[in-house]
CSV table of C-alpha atoms in Angstrom, one decimal:
chain,number,residue,atom,x,y,z
P,116,ALA,CA,0.0,-0.1,-0.1
P,117,PHE,CA,3.0,2.4,-0.4
P,118,THR,CA,4.5,4.0,-3.3
P,119,PRO,CA,6.7,2.3,-4.5
P,120,ALA,CA,5.0,-0.8,-3.1
P,121,LEU,CA,7.0,-2.8,-0.5
P,122,GLU,CA,7.7,-6.2,-1.2
P,123,THR,CA,8.9,-9.2,0.7
P,124,PHE,CA,10.0,-11.6,-2.1
P,125,GLY,CA,8.6,-14.6,-0.2
P,126,GLY,CA,9.9,-14.1,3.2
P,127,PRO,CA,9.0,-12.0,6.1
P,128,ALA,CA,10.1,-8.4,6.6
P,129,VAL,CA,10.1,-5.6,8.9
P,130,PHE,CA,8.5,-2.4,7.7
P,131,VAL,CA,8.3,1.2,8.9
P,132,GLY,CA,5.5,3.3,7.5
P,133,ALA,CA,4.7,7.0,8.1
P,134,PHE,CA,1.0,8.2,7.7
P,135,GLY,CA,-0.7,11.5,7.7
P,136,ALA,CA,-3.4,12.8,9.9
P,137,GLY,CA,-6.1,11.1,7.9
P,138,PHE,CA,-4.0,7.8,7.6
P,139,GLU,CA,-2.9,8.4,4.2
P,140,THR,CA,0.3,6.6,3.4
P,141,LEU,CA,3.4,9.0,3.3
P,142,TRP,CA,6.4,6.6,2.9
P,143,GLY,CA,7.4,3.1,3.7
P,144,ARG,CA,10.6,1.3,4.1
P,145,ALA,CA,11.2,-2.5,4.4
P,146,PHE,CA,14.2,-4.5,6.0
P,147,VAL,CA,13.8,-7.8,4.2
P,148,GLY,CA,15.2,-10.8,6.0
P,149,ALA,CA,15.0,-8.9,9.5
P,150,ALA,CA,13.8,-11.2,12.3
P,151,THR,CA,10.1,-10.3,13.0
P,152,GLY,CA,9.6,-12.0,16.2
P,153,ARG,CA,8.5,-10.4,19.4
P,154,GLY,CA,11.5,-8.6,21.1
P,155,GLN,CA,13.5,-8.6,17.8
P,156,VAL,CA,12.7,-5.1,16.7
P,157,THR,CA,12.4,-1.7,18.3
P,158,MET,CA,12.0,1.9,17.0
P,159,ALA,CA,12.7,5.3,18.7
P,160,THR,CA,12.0,8.9,17.6
P,161,THR,CA,14.8,11.3,18.3
P,162,ASP,CA,14.1,14.9,19.2
P,163,ASP,CA,15.0,16.1,15.7
P,164,GLY,CA,12.3,13.9,14.2
P,165,ALA,CA,14.5,10.9,12.9
P,166,LEU,CA,13.6,7.5,13.3
P,167,VAL,CA,15.9,4.9,14.6
P,168,VAL,CA,15.1,1.3,13.9
P,169,ALA,CA,16.9,-1.7,15.3
P,170,GLY,CA,16.7,-5.4,15.1
P,171,THR,CA,18.5,-8.5,14.3
P,172,PHE,CA,18.8,-10.6,11.0
P,173,HIS,CA,20.2,-14.1,9.9
P,174,GLU,CA,22.2,-14.7,6.8
P,175,SER,CA,21.2,-11.4,5.0
P,176,LEU,CA,19.4,-8.2,5.2
P,177,VAL,CA,18.2,-6.4,2.1
P,178,THR,CA,17.1,-2.7,2.1
P,179,GLU,CA,16.6,-0.2,-0.9
P,180,GLU,CA,20.4,0.6,-0.6
P,181,GLY,CA,21.7,-3.0,-1.0
P,182,ALA,CA,22.2,-6.4,0.9
P,183,LEU,CA,24.2,-7.2,3.9
P,184,SER,CA,25.6,-10.6,5.0
P,185,SER,CA,25.7,-11.6,8.5
P,186,THR,CA,29.0,-12.3,10.1
P,187,GLY,CA,27.7,-14.8,12.6
P,188,PRO,CA,24.8,-16.8,13.2
P,189,SER,CA,22.8,-13.6,14.1
P,190,ASP,CA,23.7,-10.0,13.5
P,191,ALA,CA,22.0,-6.9,15.0
P,192,TYR,CA,21.4,-3.8,12.7
P,193,VAL,CA,20.7,-0.2,13.6
P,194,ALA,CA,19.3,2.1,11.1
P,195,ARG,CA,18.5,5.9,11.2
P,196,LEU,CA,16.0,7.4,8.9
P,197,SER,CA,15.2,11.0,8.3
P,198,PRO,CA,11.7,12.3,9.0
P,199,GLU,CA,11.0,11.8,5.4
P,200,GLY,CA,12.2,8.3,5.4
P,201,GLU,CA,15.6,8.5,3.7
P,202,ALA,CA,18.2,6.3,5.0
P,203,GLU,CA,20.9,8.3,6.8
P,204,TRP,CA,23.1,5.4,8.1
P,205,LEU,CA,23.0,1.8,8.9
P,206,VAL,CA,25.5,-0.1,11.1
P,207,THR,CA,25.7,-3.9,12.3
P,208,LEU,CA,27.1,-5.7,15.3
P,209,GLY,CA,27.5,-9.4,15.5
P,210,GLY,CA,30.3,-11.9,14.8
P,211,PRO,CA,31.0,-15.6,14.5
P,212,GLY,CA,31.4,-15.8,18.4
P,213,VAL,CA,27.7,-14.8,18.9
P,214,LEU,CA,25.5,-17.6,20.5
P,215,HIS,CA,22.5,-15.5,21.2
P,216,LEU,CA,21.8,-11.9,20.2
P,217,GLU,CA,18.4,-10.1,20.6
P,218,LEU,CA,17.3,-6.4,20.9
P,219,GLY,CA,14.5,-5.6,23.2
P,220,ALA,CA,14.1,-2.0,23.8
P,221,SER,CA,15.3,1.5,22.8
P,222,ALA,CA,14.8,5.0,23.9
P,223,ALA,CA,16.0,8.4,22.2
P,224,SER,CA,17.9,10.7,24.2
P,225,GLY,CA,18.2,14.0,22.3
P,226,SER,CA,19.6,13.1,18.9
P,227,ASP,CA,21.3,10.0,20.5
P,228,VAL,CA,19.6,6.5,21.0
P,229,VAL,CA,20.2,4.0,23.7
P,230,ILE,CA,19.5,0.4,22.6
P,231,ALA,CA,19.1,-2.6,25.1
P,232,GLY,CA,19.8,-6.1,24.2
P,233,GLN,CA,20.5,-9.7,25.2
P,234,LEU,CA,23.9,-11.4,24.5
P,235,ARG,CA,25.5,-14.8,24.9
P,236,GLY,CA,29.0,-15.0,23.4
P,237,THR,CA,31.2,-12.5,21.9
P,238,LEU,CA,29.8,-9.3,20.1
P,239,ARG,CA,32.0,-7.5,17.7
P,240,SER,CA,31.7,-4.5,15.7
P,241,ALA,CA,31.7,-4.6,11.7
P,242,SER,CA,35.5,-4.0,11.8
P,243,GLY,CA,36.0,-6.9,14.1
P,244,THR,CA,36.5,-5.1,17.4
P,245,VAL,CA,35.5,-6.9,20.5
P,246,LEU,CA,32.7,-4.9,22.2
P,247,ALA,CA,31.3,-7.3,24.9
P,248,GLU,CA,31.6,-10.8,26.1
P,249,SER,CA,29.1,-13.2,28.1
P,250,GLY,CA,30.1,-16.9,28.3
P,251,ASP,CA,27.8,-18.3,30.9
P,252,ALA,CA,24.3,-16.5,30.6
P,253,GLN,CA,22.2,-14.4,28.4
P,254,ARG,CA,23.2,-11.0,29.7
P,255,THR,CA,21.9,-7.5,29.2
P,256,PHE,CA,23.9,-4.8,27.5
P,257,LEU,CA,23.1,-1.1,26.8
P,258,ALA,CA,24.6,0.5,23.6
P,259,ARG,CA,24.5,4.2,22.8
P,260,PHE,CA,24.6,5.6,19.3
P,261,ASP,CA,25.2,9.1,18.3
P,262,GLU,CA,23.5,10.9,15.5
P,263,THR,CA,26.3,9.9,13.0
P,264,GLY,CA,25.9,6.2,13.8
P,265,ALA,CA,29.0,5.9,16.1
P,266,LEU,CA,28.8,3.7,18.8
P,267,THR,CA,29.9,5.9,21.8
P,268,SER,CA,29.4,3.3,24.7
P,269,LEU,CA,28.5,-0.1,25.4
P,270,ARG,CA,27.9,-1.5,28.9
P,271,MET,CA,27.1,-5.0,30.3
P,272,LEU,CA,24.9,-5.2,33.3
P,273,GLU,CA,26.4,-7.3,36.2
P,274,SER,CA,23.9,-10.0,36.9
P,275,ALA,CA,23.8,-13.6,38.4
P,276,GLY,CA,21.5,-15.4,35.8
P,277,SER,CA,19.9,-14.2,32.9
P,278,ALA,CA,18.5,-10.8,32.4
P,279,ALA,CA,16.6,-8.9,29.7
P,280,VAL,CA,15.4,-5.2,29.4
P,281,SER,CA,11.8,-5.1,28.0
P,282,ARG,CA,11.3,-1.1,28.1
P,283,LEU,CA,13.5,1.8,28.4
P,284,ALA,CA,12.4,5.4,29.1
P,285,ILE,CA,14.5,8.6,29.4
P,286,ARG,CA,14.5,10.3,32.9
P,287,ASP,CA,16.1,13.5,34.1
P,288,GLY,CA,19.9,12.6,34.3
P,289,GLY,CA,19.6,9.2,33.0
P,290,LEU,CA,17.6,6.1,32.0
P,291,LEU,CA,14.9,4.0,33.5
P,292,ALA,CA,14.6,0.3,32.4
P,293,SER,CA,12.1,-2.5,33.1
P,294,VAL,CA,13.9,-5.8,33.5
P,295,ALA,CA,12.9,-9.4,33.4
P,296,PHE,CA,15.6,-11.6,35.3
P,297,SER,CA,16.1,-14.5,37.5
P,298,GLY,CA,19.0,-14.2,40.1
P,299,ALA,CA,20.3,-10.6,41.0
P,300,ILE,CA,21.5,-7.5,39.2
P,301,ALA,CA,24.2,-5.5,40.7
P,302,THR,CA,23.8,-1.7,41.4
P,303,GLN,CA,25.6,1.0,43.1
P,304,THR,CA,23.5,0.6,46.3
P,305,GLY,CA,23.4,-3.2,46.3
P,306,ASP,CA,22.1,-6.1,44.5
P,307,VAL,CA,18.3,-6.3,43.1
P,308,VAL,CA,17.3,-9.9,43.8
P,309,SER,CA,14.4,-11.7,42.1
P,310,ALA,CA,12.1,-13.4,44.1
P,311,GLY,CA,11.1,-16.1,41.5
P,312,GLU,CA,10.5,-16.7,37.9
P,313,ALA,CA,10.5,-12.9,37.2
P,314,ASP,CA,9.5,-9.8,39.1
P,315,ALA,CA,8.0,-6.4,38.0
P,316,SER,CA,11.3,-4.8,38.3
P,317,LEU,CA,12.7,-1.4,37.5
P,318,LEU,CA,16.3,-0.2,37.3
P,319,TRP,CA,17.5,3.5,37.7
P,320,LEU,CA,20.6,4.0,35.5
P,321,ASP,CA,22.8,7.1,35.1
P,322,GLY,CA,23.5,8.8,31.7
P,323,ALA,CA,26.2,6.4,30.9
P,324,GLY,CA,23.8,3.2,31.7
P,325,ALA,CA,25.4,2.5,35.0
P,326,PRO,CA,22.7,1.0,37.5
P,327,LEU,CA,22.1,3.2,40.5
P,328,PHE,CA,19.5,1.4,42.4
P,329,GLY,CA,16.5,-0.9,41.5
P,330,ARG,CA,13.2,-2.1,42.8
P,331,ALA,CA,11.3,-5.4,42.3
P,332,TRP,CA,7.8,-6.3,43.1
P,333,GLY,CA,6.5,-9.8,43.1
P,334,ASP,CA,6.6,-13.4,44.5
P,335,ARG,CA,8.1,-16.6,43.3
P,336,HIS,CA,5.6,-16.6,40.4
P,337,SER,CA,5.9,-14.4,37.3
P,338,GLN,CA,5.2,-10.7,37.1
P,339,GLN,CA,6.5,-8.6,34.1
P,340,ILE,CA,6.2,-4.9,33.1
P,341,VAL,CA,5.4,-4.6,29.5
P,342,SER,CA,4.7,-0.8,29.2
P,343,LEU,CA,6.9,2.2,30.8
P,344,ASP,CA,6.6,5.9,30.6
P,345,ILE,CA,7.7,9.0,32.4
P,346,ALA,CA,5.1,11.7,33.2
P,347,PRO,CA,5.8,15.3,32.7
P,348,GLY,CA,6.2,15.7,36.5
P,349,GLY,CA,8.6,12.8,36.8
P,350,ASP,CA,6.2,10.3,38.0
P,351,ILE,CA,6.7,6.7,36.6
P,352,LEU,CA,3.9,5.1,34.8
P,353,ALA,CA,3.9,1.2,34.2
P,354,SER,CA,1.6,-1.5,33.4
P,355,GLY,CA,1.9,-5.4,32.9
P,356,SER,CA,0.7,-8.6,34.0
P,357,PHE,CA,1.2,-11.1,36.9
P,358,THR,CA,0.5,-14.4,38.4
P,359,GLY,CA,0.8,-15.0,42.2
P,360,THR,CA,0.8,-12.1,44.3
P,361,LEU,CA,1.8,-8.3,43.7
P,362,ASP,CA,2.2,-5.4,46.3
P,363,PHE,CA,3.5,-2.2,45.3
P,364,GLY,CA,3.0,-0.8,49.0
P,365,ASP,CA,-0.3,0.8,48.4
P,366,ALA,CA,-2.5,-2.4,48.0
P,367,PHE,CA,-2.2,-6.2,47.9
P,368,TYR,CA,-3.2,-8.0,44.9
P,369,LYS,CA,-3.4,-11.8,44.3
P,370,THR,CA,-4.5,-13.9,41.2
P,371,ASP,CA,-7.3,-16.3,42.1
P,372,ASP,CA,-7.6,-18.6,39.2
P,373,GLY,CA,-3.9,-19.3,38.1
P,374,ARG,CA,-4.3,-17.0,35.0
P,375,PRO,CA,-2.4,-13.7,34.7
P,376,ASP,CA,-4.1,-10.5,35.8
P,377,GLY,CA,-3.3,-7.0,34.5
P,378,PHE,CA,-2.0,-4.2,36.5
P,379,ALA,CA,-1.2,-0.5,36.1
P,380,VAL,CA,0.6,1.6,38.7
P,381,ALA,CA,1.9,5.2,39.1
P,382,LEU,CA,5.2,5.5,41.1
P,383,SER,CA,7.1,8.4,42.4
P,384,PRO,CA,10.4,9.3,40.6
P,385,THR,CA,12.1,7.1,43.1
P,386,GLY,CA,9.7,4.2,43.0
P,387,VAL,CA,7.3,4.7,45.8
P,388,ALA,CA,3.6,3.7,44.6
P,389,ARG,CA,1.1,6.6,44.6
P,390,ARG,CA,-1.8,4.5,43.0
P,391,SER,CA,-2.1,1.0,41.6
P,392,VAL,CA,-5.1,-0.9,40.0
P,393,VAL,CA,-5.6,-4.5,38.7
P,394,THR,CA,-7.9,-5.8,35.9
P,395,THR,CA,-9.1,-9.4,36.1
P,396,ASP,CA,-11.5,-11.6,34.3
P,397,VAL,CA,-12.8,-13.2,37.6
P,398,PRO,CA,-15.2,-11.1,39.5
P,399,PRO,CA,-14.6,-10.9,43.2
P,400,ALA,CA,-16.2,-13.1,45.6
P,401,GLU,CA,-19.2,-11.8,47.6
P,402,GLY,CA,-18.2,-10.0,50.4
P,403,SER,CA,-14.5,-9.8,49.7
């Protein structure tokens, strides 16, 4: 439905489209061969109106500008498009030492973009420089790219067990990340420890991506934050799902049927609950 039309040539493709106020199509771009699974593609809009698209691909990635071949079993790509959809640059990360590579979240900070991913193995730049290594678990990294496509920093989070960032948000002076992990994540004020499979967890990070402190809410069952935003006054808005029990400090919630319930919470800038609500498909028992 774009002009020119986007074609996949038989395989799945990631596409980015721009639409007008009346939903008329303005422009579209396709990344043919890019992985299309959940958590494999992320997009952020910079302050100057550019779009940064990041994801992973196997074997080859085809765009209007040409084709790229992966340097390992899975490579990551980061592309910046102008507000008019023109390609400004595209960079890749990967290498033959990658055992697992997945991108999960991104956020724009001015004209820069911060991208979070999971890595097991050795990650290299397109020139072959070693950027990060994780040999025993799938660990989280944060990579920052400037407006020219230069990788200005890459930091691995110190954790015991696997960890993945599901959402990123820009806060005054740094970043806020929702994290799914089992084990513990090291911060400057001590470890954040998971109570079970996964918790509704937040990490406060400085501008360089170093964890300052964190909070986790949940029990031995599964909880996860799937939406994260910062209100104009600095309050944190989050929503997600949970099984088991969940207590943000203002109310105690428990799933009654073993199926996930939904939650939404407003937190102060330091993570103190102001108000939380839960949605469920099971009516409360009479008198409860």
